[in-house]
Short mmCIF file of C-alpha atoms in Angstrom, two decimals:
data_model
loop_
_atom_site.label_atom_id
_atom_site.label_comp_id
_atom_site.label_asym_id
_atom_site.label_seq_id
_atom_site.Cartn_x
_atom_site.Cartn_y
_atom_site.Cartn_z
CA UNK O 882 -2.73 6.93 -31.33
CA UNK O 883 -1.11 3.59 -32.71
CA UNK O 884 -1.77 1.95 -29.43
CA UNK O 885 -5.56 2.80 -29.46
CA UNK O 886 -5.79 1.65 -33.08
CA UNK O 887 -4.19 -1.65 -32.57
CA UNK O 888 -6.38 -2.44 -29.41
CA UNK O 889 -9.38 -1.62 -31.36
CA UNK O 890 -8.47 -3.93 -33.98
CA UNK O 891 -7.91 -6.79 -31.41
CA UNK O 892 -11.41 -6.15 -30.18
CA UNK O 893 -12.89 -6.33 -33.43
CA UNK O 894 -11.09 -9.74 -34.22
CA UNK O 895 -12.22 -11.14 -30.75
CA UNK O 896 -15.78 -10.17 -31.56
CA UNK O 897 -15.53 -11.85 -34.88
CA UNK O 898 -14.02 -14.94 -33.19
CA UNK O 899 -17.02 -14.95 -30.90
CA UNK O 900 -19.54 -14.81 -33.82
CA UNK O 901 -17.61 -17.58 -35.60
CA UNK O 902 -17.60 -19.64 -32.55
CA UNK O 903 -21.24 -19.13 -32.14
CA UNK O 904 -21.81 -20.19 -35.81
CA UNK O 905 -19.76 -23.38 -35.38
CA UNK O 906 -21.90 -24.21 -32.10
CA UNK O 907 -25.03 -23.78 -34.38
CA UNK O 908 -23.59 -25.91 -37.19
CA UNK O 909 -22.54 -28.81 -34.61
CA UNK O 910 -26.10 -28.81 -33.27
CA UNK O 911 -27.57 -28.95 -36.71
CA UNK O 912 -25.22 -31.79 -37.77
CA UNK O 913 -26.33 -33.97 -34.98
CA UNK O 914 -29.89 -33.25 -36.03
CA UNK O 915 -29.24 -33.69 -39.83
CA UNK O 916 -30.43 -30.20 -40.74
CA UNK O 917 -28.19 -30.10 -43.67
CA UNK O 918 -26.77 -32.67 -46.09
CA UNK O 919 -23.41 -33.97 -45.80
CA UNK O 920 -22.14 -31.96 -48.70
CA UNK O 921 -23.47 -28.74 -47.28
CA UNK O 922 -22.32 -29.37 -43.88
CA UNK O 923 -18.78 -30.17 -45.29
CA UNK O 924 -18.62 -26.86 -47.14
CA UNK O 925 -19.86 -24.84 -44.13
CA UNK O 926 -17.10 -26.39 -41.91
CA UNK O 927 -14.61 -25.71 -44.61
CA UNK O 928 -15.56 -22.03 -44.74
CA UNK O 929 -15.57 -21.59 -40.95
CA UNK O 930 -12.18 -23.40 -40.82
CA UNK O 931 -10.61 -20.80 -43.50
CA UNK O 932 -12.35 -17.95 -41.39
CA UNK O 933 -10.63 -19.21 -38.32
CA UNK O 934 -7.28 -19.52 -40.20
CA UNK O 935 -7.70 -15.88 -41.48
CA UNK O 936 -8.45 -14.64 -37.98
CA UNK O 937 -5.65 -16.52 -36.64
CA UNK O 938 -3.30 -14.81 -39.13
CA UNK O 939 -4.79 -11.40 -38.46
CA UNK O 940 -4.60 -11.85 -34.61
CA UNK O 941 -0.95 -12.88 -34.98
CA UNK O 942 -0.15 -9.86 -37.07
CA UNK O 943 -1.90 -7.51 -34.63
CA UNK O 944 -0.12 -9.13 -31.73
CA UNK O 945 3.11 -8.43 -33.30
CA UNK O 946 2.22 -5.03 -33.97
CA UNK O 947 1.17 -4.67 -30.25
CA UNK O 948 4.54 -6.52 -29.24
CA UNK O 949 6.59 -3.99 -31.44
CA UNK O 950 4.51 -1.13 -30.22
CA UNK O 951 5.35 -2.07 -26.47
CA UNK O 952 9.03 -2.73 -27.57
CA UNK O 953 9.17 1.13 -28.98
CA UNK O 954 7.46 2.40 -25.86
CA UNK O 955 10.01 0.54 -23.60
CA UNK O 956 12.78 1.98 -25.87
CA UNK O 957 11.23 5.47 -25.56
CA UNK O 958 10.90 5.16 -21.78
CA UNK O 959 14.57 3.95 -21.53
CA UNK O 960 15.57 7.01 -23.73
CA UNK O 961 13.63 9.39 -21.66
CA UNK O 962 14.86 7.73 -18.25
CA UNK O 963 18.38 8.00 -19.35
CA UNK O 964 18.05 11.75 -20.58
CA UNK O 965 16.17 12.49 -17.13
CA UNK O 966 18.90 10.86 -15.18
CA UNK O 967 21.88 12.38 -17.05
CA UNK O 968 20.40 15.87 -16.65
CA UNK O 969 22.53 17.94 -14.09
CA UNK O 970 18.96 19.20 -12.81
CA UNK O 971 16.33 18.45 -10.52
CA UNK O 972 13.43 17.01 -12.54
CA UNK O 973 10.40 15.96 -10.96
CA UNK O 974 6.64 14.80 -12.20
CA UNK O 975 3.53 15.45 -9.87
CA UNK O 976 0.22 14.51 -10.56
CA UNK O 977 -2.74 17.12 -10.46
CA UNK O 978 -3.04 16.49 -6.79
CA UNK O 979 0.59 17.28 -5.99
CA UNK O 980 1.64 13.65 -5.44
CA UNK O 981 5.13 12.80 -6.57
CA UNK O 982 5.11 10.44 -9.60
CA UNK O 983 8.78 10.39 -10.48
CA UNK O 984 11.99 12.11 -9.91
CA UNK O 985 15.49 11.63 -11.18
CA UNK O 986 18.60 10.58 -8.93
CA UNK O 987 19.65 14.33 -8.62
CA UNK O 988 16.33 15.06 -7.05
CA UNK O 989 16.44 12.20 -4.66
CA UNK O 990 20.07 12.85 -3.50
CA UNK O 991 19.17 16.67 -3.21
CA UNK O 992 16.14 16.12 -0.76
CA UNK O 993 17.77 13.10 0.92
CA UNK O 994 15.12 10.64 -0.54
CA UNK O 995 17.38 8.21 -1.94
CA UNK O 996 16.47 4.59 -0.81
CA UNK O 997 13.06 6.06 0.64
CA UNK O 998 9.49 5.47 -0.60
CA UNK O 999 8.52 8.92 -2.14
CA UNK O 1000 6.04 7.84 -5.19
CA UNK O 1001 2.46 8.92 -4.16
CA UNK O 1002 3.31 11.28 -1.63
CA UNK O 1003 2.99 14.95 -1.42
CA UNK O 1004 5.36 17.75 -0.60
CA UNK O 1005 3.73 18.03 2.84
CA UNK O 1006 4.22 14.09 3.45
CA UNK O 1007 7.68 14.27 2.06
CA UNK O 1008 8.38 16.91 4.83
CA UNK O 1009 7.49 14.30 7.30
CA UNK O 1010 9.87 11.73 5.62
CA UNK O 1011 12.91 14.20 5.78
CA UNK O 1012 12.19 16.98 8.28
CA UNK O 1013 15.21 18.70 7.29
CA UNK O 1014 13.56 19.82 4.15
CA UNK O 1015 10.04 20.55 5.62
CA UNK O 1016 10.47 24.18 5.24
CA UNK O 1017 11.71 23.89 1.59
CA UNK O 1018 8.76 21.26 0.71
CA UNK O 1019 6.28 23.73 2.35
CA UNK O 1020 7.48 26.39 0.17
CA UNK O 1021 7.18 24.15 -2.89
CA UNK O 1022 3.36 23.62 -1.87
CA UNK O 1023 2.94 27.44 -1.95
CA UNK O 1024 4.69 28.16 -5.53
CA UNK O 1025 2.98 24.99 -6.99
CA UNK O 1026 -0.33 26.54 -6.02
CA UNK O 1027 0.85 29.85 -7.64
CA UNK O 1028 1.82 28.09 -10.79
CA UNK O 1029 -1.68 26.14 -10.92
CA UNK O 1030 -3.51 29.63 -10.37
CA UNK O 1031 -1.28 31.56 -12.94
CA UNK O 1032 -2.05 28.39 -15.48
CA UNK O 1033 0.99 28.89 -17.48
CA UNK O 1034 4.88 28.17 -17.14
CA UNK O 1035 6.34 29.79 -14.25
CA UNK O 1036 10.03 30.75 -13.58
CA UNK O 1037 11.54 31.77 -10.45
CA UNK O 1038 14.42 31.43 -8.15
CA UNK O 1039 14.59 29.29 -4.94
CA UNK O 1040 17.33 29.09 -2.36
CA UNK O 1041 17.83 26.82 0.46
CA UNK O 1042 20.29 24.91 2.74
CA UNK O 1043 21.11 21.27 1.91
CA UNK O 1044 22.13 18.68 4.49
CA UNK O 1045 25.73 19.40 3.67
CA UNK O 1046 25.34 22.59 5.11
CA UNK O 1047 25.70 24.45 1.53
CA UNK O 1048 23.37 27.10 0.70
CA UNK O 1049 21.89 26.43 -2.99
CA UNK O 1050 20.10 28.23 -5.25
CA UNK O 1051 18.18 27.17 -8.34
CA UNK O 1052 16.52 28.57 -11.27
CA UNK O 1053 13.02 26.68 -11.26
CA UNK O 1054 10.60 26.17 -14.06
CA UNK O 1055 7.30 24.72 -13.38
CA UNK O 1056 5.03 23.69 -16.07
CA UNK O 1057 1.35 22.94 -15.28
CA UNK O 1058 -0.78 20.52 -17.45
CA UNK O 1059 -4.33 20.46 -17.73
CA UNK O 1060 -7.19 17.90 -18.95
CA UNK O 1061 -9.31 18.99 -21.60
CA UNK O 1062 -12.15 19.91 -19.28
CA UNK O 1063 -9.68 22.29 -17.58
CA UNK O 1064 -8.93 20.16 -14.30
CA UNK O 1065 -5.26 19.62 -13.20
CA UNK O 1066 -3.65 16.74 -14.73
CA UNK O 1067 0.33 17.03 -14.07
CA UNK O 1068 3.07 19.37 -12.83
CA UNK O 1069 6.51 19.16 -14.26
CA UNK O 1070 9.18 20.94 -12.29
CA UNK O 1071 12.78 21.51 -13.42
CA UNK O 1072 15.54 23.17 -11.23
CA UNK O 1073 18.84 24.02 -12.43
CA UNK O 1074 21.51 24.58 -9.88
CA UNK O 1075 22.93 28.11 -10.16
CA UNK O 1076 24.70 28.35 -6.90
CA UNK O 1077 28.22 28.56 -8.66
CA UNK O 1078 26.96 31.20 -11.09
CA UNK O 1079 25.53 33.36 -8.29
CA UNK O 1080 28.70 32.96 -6.15
CA UNK O 1081 30.71 34.09 -9.25
CA UNK O 1082 28.34 37.06 -9.82
CA UNK O 1083 28.69 38.02 -6.21
CA UNK O 1084 32.38 37.62 -6.42
CA UNK O 1085 32.46 39.62 -9.72
CA UNK O 1086 30.41 42.33 -7.76
CA UNK O 1087 32.87 42.46 -5.02
CA UNK O 1088 36.01 42.99 -7.41
CA UNK O 1089 34.06 45.78 -8.97
CA UNK O 1090 33.22 47.45 -5.60
CA UNK O 1091 36.98 47.01 -4.73
CA UNK O 1092 38.13 48.27 -8.20
CA UNK O 1093 35.89 51.52 -7.72
CA UNK O 1094 37.03 51.78 -4.13
CA UNK O 1095 40.55 51.86 -5.39
CA UNK O 1096 40.02 54.28 -8.23
CA UNK O 1097 38.05 56.55 -5.64
CA UNK O 1098 41.07 56.18 -2.98
CA UNK O 1099 43.63 56.79 -5.70
CA UNK O 1100 41.63 60.06 -6.89
CA UNK O 1101 41.32 61.09 -3.38
CA UNK O 1102 44.97 60.65 -2.56
CA UNK O 1103 46.07 62.41 -5.71
CA UNK O 1104 43.69 65.44 -4.98
CA UNK O 1105 44.77 65.83 -1.24
CA UNK O 1106 48.34 65.09 -1.75
CA UNK O 1107 49.24 68.40 -3.60
CA UNK O 1108 47.69 70.62 -1.02
CA UNK O 1109 49.08 68.53 1.98
CA UNK O 1110 52.54 68.68 0.33
CA UNK O 1111 52.29 72.48 0.13
CA UNK O 1112 51.11 72.62 3.88
CA UNK O 1113 54.00 70.23 4.88
CA UNK O 1114 56.39 72.75 3.26
CA UNK O 1115 55.13 75.66 4.98
CA UNK O 1116 55.08 73.85 8.40
CA UNK O 1117 58.81 72.89 7.83
CA UNK O 1118 59.54 76.70 6.84
CA UNK O 1119 58.12 77.67 10.21
CA UNK O 1120 60.25 75.30 11.96
CA UNK O 1121 63.23 76.74 10.42
CA UNK O 1122 62.58 80.25 10.05
CA UNK O 1123 59.72 81.12 12.39
CA UNK O 1124 56.48 82.82 11.59
CA UNK O 1125 55.50 83.15 7.94
CA UNK O 1126 54.42 86.14 5.95
CA UNK O 1127 50.89 86.89 5.60
CA UNK O 1128 50.95 85.96 2.11
CA UNK O 1129 52.15 82.43 2.78
CA UNK O 1130 49.58 82.18 5.54
CA UNK O 1131 47.01 83.07 3.27
CA UNK O 1132 48.37 80.42 0.85
CA UNK O 1133 48.03 77.87 3.65
CA UNK O 1134 44.45 78.66 4.39
CA UNK O 1135 43.67 78.53 0.64
CA UNK O 1136 45.21 74.91 0.46
CA UNK O 1137 43.19 74.00 3.67
CA UNK O 1138 39.96 75.54 2.15
CA UNK O 1139 40.83 73.04 -1.07
CA UNK O 1140 40.88 69.97 1.11
CA UNK O 1141 37.79 70.97 2.94
CA UNK O 1142 35.98 71.43 -0.48
CA UNK O 1143 37.23 68.07 -1.68
CA UNK O 1144 35.93 66.32 1.65
CA UNK O 1145 32.61 68.17 1.21
CA UNK O 1146 32.10 66.96 -2.26
CA UNK O 1147 32.88 63.34 -1.37
CA UNK O 1148 30.10 63.49 1.32
CA UNK O 1149 27.56 64.69 -1.35
CA UNK O 1150 29.01 62.13 -3.76
CA UNK O 1151 28.65 59.19 -1.09
CA UNK O 1152 25.19 60.22 -0.16
CA UNK O 1153 23.61 63.23 -1.62
CA UNK O 1154 21.09 63.80 1.32
CA UNK O 1155 18.38 66.28 0.45
CA UNK O 1156 18.60 68.51 3.49
CA UNK O 1157 15.86 70.66 2.80
CA UNK O 1158 12.43 69.69 1.50
CA UNK O 1159 10.44 72.45 0.01
CA UNK O 1160 8.29 73.43 -3.08
CA UNK O 1161 10.13 75.91 -5.26
CA UNK O 1162 10.18 77.16 -8.72
CA UNK O 1163 12.47 75.67 -11.02
CA UNK O 1164 12.59 78.33 -13.59
CA UNK O 1165 12.98 81.00 -10.74
CA UNK O 1166 16.15 78.82 -9.75
CA UNK O 1167 17.34 78.86 -13.33
CA UNK O 1168 17.03 82.51 -13.37
CA UNK O 1169 19.04 82.98 -10.24
CA UNK O 1170 21.79 80.89 -11.74
CA UNK O 1171 21.77 82.88 -14.83
CA UNK O 1172 22.14 86.17 -12.94
CA UNK O 1173 24.95 84.55 -11.06
CA UNK O 1174 26.92 83.30 -13.96
CA UNK O 1175 26.10 86.24 -16.57
CA UNK O 1176 29.15 88.10 -15.41
CA UNK O 1177 31.50 85.05 -16.09
CA UNK O 1178 29.77 84.48 -19.49
CA UNK O 1179 30.30 88.16 -20.32
CA UNK O 1180 33.73 88.13 -19.62
CA UNK O 1181 34.05 85.66 -22.69
CA UNK O 1182 31.51 87.31 -25.11
CA UNK O 1183 29.13 84.52 -24.16
CA UNK O 1184 25.40 85.25 -24.55
CA UNK O 1185 23.06 83.55 -22.16
CA UNK O 1186 19.34 83.08 -23.36
CA UNK O 1187 16.34 81.39 -21.90
CA UNK O 1188 12.81 80.57 -23.26
CA UNK O 1189 10.19 81.35 -20.66
CA UNK O 1190 7.73 79.20 -19.40
CA UNK O 1191 4.16 80.08 -18.14
CA UNK O 1192 3.82 80.44 -14.36
CA UNK O 1193 1.99 77.17 -14.04
CA UNK O 1194 3.44 73.63 -13.75
CA UNK O 1195 6.88 74.77 -13.06
CA UNK O 1196 7.52 73.73 -9.42
CA UNK O 1197 9.65 70.76 -8.09
CA UNK O 1198 10.01 69.53 -4.56
CA UNK O 1199 13.17 69.24 -2.59
CA UNK O 1200 16.53 70.98 -1.96
CA UNK O 1201 16.56 74.19 -3.86
CA UNK O 1202 20.26 74.91 -2.97
CA UNK O 1203 21.32 71.52 -4.55
CA UNK O 1204 19.48 71.78 -7.65
CA UNK O 1205 21.05 75.59 -7.94
CA UNK O 1206 24.40 74.05 -7.54
CA UNK O 1207 23.58 71.58 -10.32
CA UNK O 1208 22.59 74.30 -13.00
CA UNK O 1209 25.66 76.36 -11.80
CA UNK O 1210 27.95 73.42 -12.52
CA UNK O 1211 26.33 72.71 -15.78
CA UNK O 1212 26.36 76.36 -17.13
CA UNK O 1213 29.78 76.61 -15.80
CA UNK O 1214 31.03 73.68 -17.86
CA UNK O 1215 29.36 75.31 -20.91
CA UNK O 1216 31.15 78.62 -20.34
CA UNK O 1217 34.36 76.95 -20.08
CA UNK O 1218 33.78 74.69 -23.18
CA UNK O 1219 33.31 77.81 -25.39
CA UNK O 1220 36.43 79.60 -26.14
CA UNK O 1221 34.91 82.83 -26.84
CA UNK O 1222 31.95 84.52 -28.51
CA UNK O 1223 29.38 81.72 -28.09
CA UNK O 1224 25.86 81.17 -26.95
CA UNK O 1225 24.29 79.12 -24.31
CA UNK O 1226 20.43 78.56 -24.85
CA UNK O 1227 18.36 77.33 -21.93
CA UNK O 1228 14.99 75.59 -22.77
CA UNK O 1229 12.44 74.40 -20.28
CA UNK O 1230 9.68 72.16 -21.48
CA UNK O 1231 7.01 70.28 -19.59
CA UNK O 1232 6.65 66.50 -20.74
CA UNK O 1233 4.45 63.92 -19.09
CA UNK O 1234 4.40 65.26 -15.53
CA UNK O 1235 8.20 66.03 -15.81
CA UNK O 1236 10.04 69.58 -16.38
CA UNK O 1237 12.91 69.38 -18.71
CA UNK O 1238 15.55 71.95 -18.72
CA UNK O 1239 18.00 71.68 -21.71
CA UNK O 1240 21.32 73.69 -21.47
CA UNK O 1241 22.66 73.87 -25.27
CA UNK O 1242 25.92 75.62 -25.75
CA UNK O 1243 28.00 76.40 -28.83
CA UNK O 1244 31.08 74.76 -27.86
CA UNK O 1245 33.01 71.80 -29.61
CA UNK O 1246 30.77 68.99 -28.08
CA UNK O 1247 31.91 66.11 -26.00
CA UNK O 1248 34.17 63.61 -27.78
CA UNK O 1249 32.45 60.29 -28.48
CA UNK O 1250 35.14 58.33 -26.27
CA UNK O 1251 34.34 60.69 -23.03
CA UNK O 1252 30.56 59.80 -23.04
CA UNK O 1253 30.96 56.63 -21.02
CA UNK O 1254 33.36 58.28 -18.70
CA UNK O 1255 31.81 61.72 -18.24
CA UNK O 1256 30.17 61.04 -14.98
CA UNK O 1257 32.89 58.75 -13.47
CA UNK O 1258 34.53 60.36 -10.34
CA UNK O 1259 37.77 61.95 -10.80
CA UNK O 1260 37.66 61.94 -14.67
CA UNK O 1261 38.44 65.27 -15.95
CA UNK O 1262 40.06 67.13 -18.88
CA UNK O 1263 40.65 70.18 -16.97
CA UNK O 1264 44.10 70.97 -15.32
CA UNK O 1265 42.81 71.87 -11.91
CA UNK O 1266 39.58 70.16 -11.96
CA UNK O 1267 38.80 67.32 -9.41
CA UNK O 1268 36.39 65.45 -11.86
CA UNK O 1269 33.66 65.36 -9.40
CA UNK O 1270 31.15 68.06 -10.55
CA UNK O 1271 29.34 66.12 -13.05
CA UNK O 1272 29.32 62.96 -10.73
CA UNK O 1273 27.71 65.07 -7.94
CA UNK O 1274 25.38 66.56 -10.23
CA UNK O 1275 24.25 63.06 -11.46
CA UNK O 1276 23.69 61.86 -7.76
CA UNK O 1277 21.70 65.12 -6.86
CA UNK O 1278 19.43 64.78 -9.79
CA UNK O 1279 18.83 61.17 -8.99
CA UNK O 1280 18.10 61.81 -5.47
CA UNK O 1281 15.24 64.29 -6.58
CA UNK O 1282 13.73 61.45 -8.82
CA UNK O 1283 15.08 62.85 -12.10
CA UNK O 1284 17.73 62.09 -14.76
CA UNK O 1285 20.76 63.91 -16.29
CA UNK O 1286 21.79 63.16 -19.75
CA UNK O 1287 24.16 64.68 -22.45
CA UNK O 1288 23.97 64.57 -26.12
CA UNK O 1289 26.00 66.29 -29.01
CA UNK O 1290 24.05 68.76 -31.27
CA UNK O 1291 24.19 68.16 -35.00
CA UNK O 1292 25.05 71.71 -35.49
CA UNK O 1293 28.01 71.52 -32.90
CA UNK O 1294 27.91 71.93 -29.14
CA UNK O 1295 26.53 69.99 -26.27
CA UNK O 1296 23.10 69.82 -24.82
CA UNK O 1297 22.82 68.83 -21.17
CA UNK O 1298 19.36 67.54 -20.30
CA UNK O 1299 18.02 67.74 -16.62
CA UNK O 1300 14.48 66.10 -16.00
CA UNK O 1301 12.68 66.58 -12.69
CA UNK O 1302 9.25 65.49 -11.57
CA UNK O 1303 6.60 68.19 -11.53
CA UNK O 1304 5.34 69.09 -7.99
CA UNK O 1305 1.61 70.54 -7.64
CA UNK O 1306 1.63 74.09 -6.98
CA UNK O 1307 0.32 75.55 -3.73
CA UNK O 1308 -1.63 78.61 -3.52
CA UNK O 1309 0.17 79.72 -0.60
CA UNK O 1310 3.57 79.40 -2.50
CA UNK O 1311 5.36 82.75 -2.77
CA UNK O 1312 7.89 83.51 -5.21
CA UNK O 1313 11.47 83.34 -4.32
#
């Protein structure tokens, strides 16, 4: 703005000087031809001299202003250059045609362009200058065009090998700049090296996996150690005293069954594969579970009540036996949470193409400190529990495209909420 104003003033002063010079020539000619008297001629010459002196002062001032302007611009250029060079990031300026205008030393060293002529070259041409980065430069051409098409600041992650053999990852920000008429003016690219951050994240993830694996191994060892100890003792008795009694053989079989149960649940936990794909009624499945569990509930004077749904829109797709197992585990937990004379209410609701089954019990509720750990493997408050039930329930529900959440009710008790996607009912479907 200041630069434009200063140049406009200088142009105006030069115009005035041209006019004065023309006037001076006219007066010189008139003096030679005696068009004016001597007094008039001297007066006019004095006015011209004063005008020229004023013009000289004005030009000097404007020249000083212009000099100061250029000095400020040089200082700003120096500050900008120093700032860009000091940045630990790749900074590159390109024109509207994708030609490199300027980059910092970090960028030159990164792409092996130190000491090479790069100004005015496109990414494709720079790929010929340093063929090692040809693939990276070609990818830049694509991402630049995507940014231009998008028309706004774009952010992405780019990774490639550098000449040292390292695999670098960059958080890249690209800013397109347009002329007033919408044509392309410039593109600014800033890339921050996040290789160490990515490596730290991967290392942390590996540590977390090892930690989980350690906890899982510890839980498995603890759960299997007890029955194995019993079996080892019985085998030792067989060596010393011969055949065991039927009762002890039955106990050995029971311990073997317990180990098998643990391994089967671990298989479900590792990969809850949907073994059977079919369309089935979720409400009929819940009804089956209630009939299965009602005797266990009645033994503790617990009533199980259920709100009924209409026949339509109550079907899901997947493995019916796995879903039945989920509701058996949840209702069983509710029964065990209630000491005696309680109630379990089951409420199915259709919401946004999802069927929601709520299992509300009148137990004491879940302590706040347990909410974060409630679905962790081998976390249990039961004396003989393995702590895999809810973990497996979560995995099964997720494998069916649903969710399992828990909440404490304001009036007391716990609400287990199972959400599963509704499947379209077929006319050929028969009730199970």
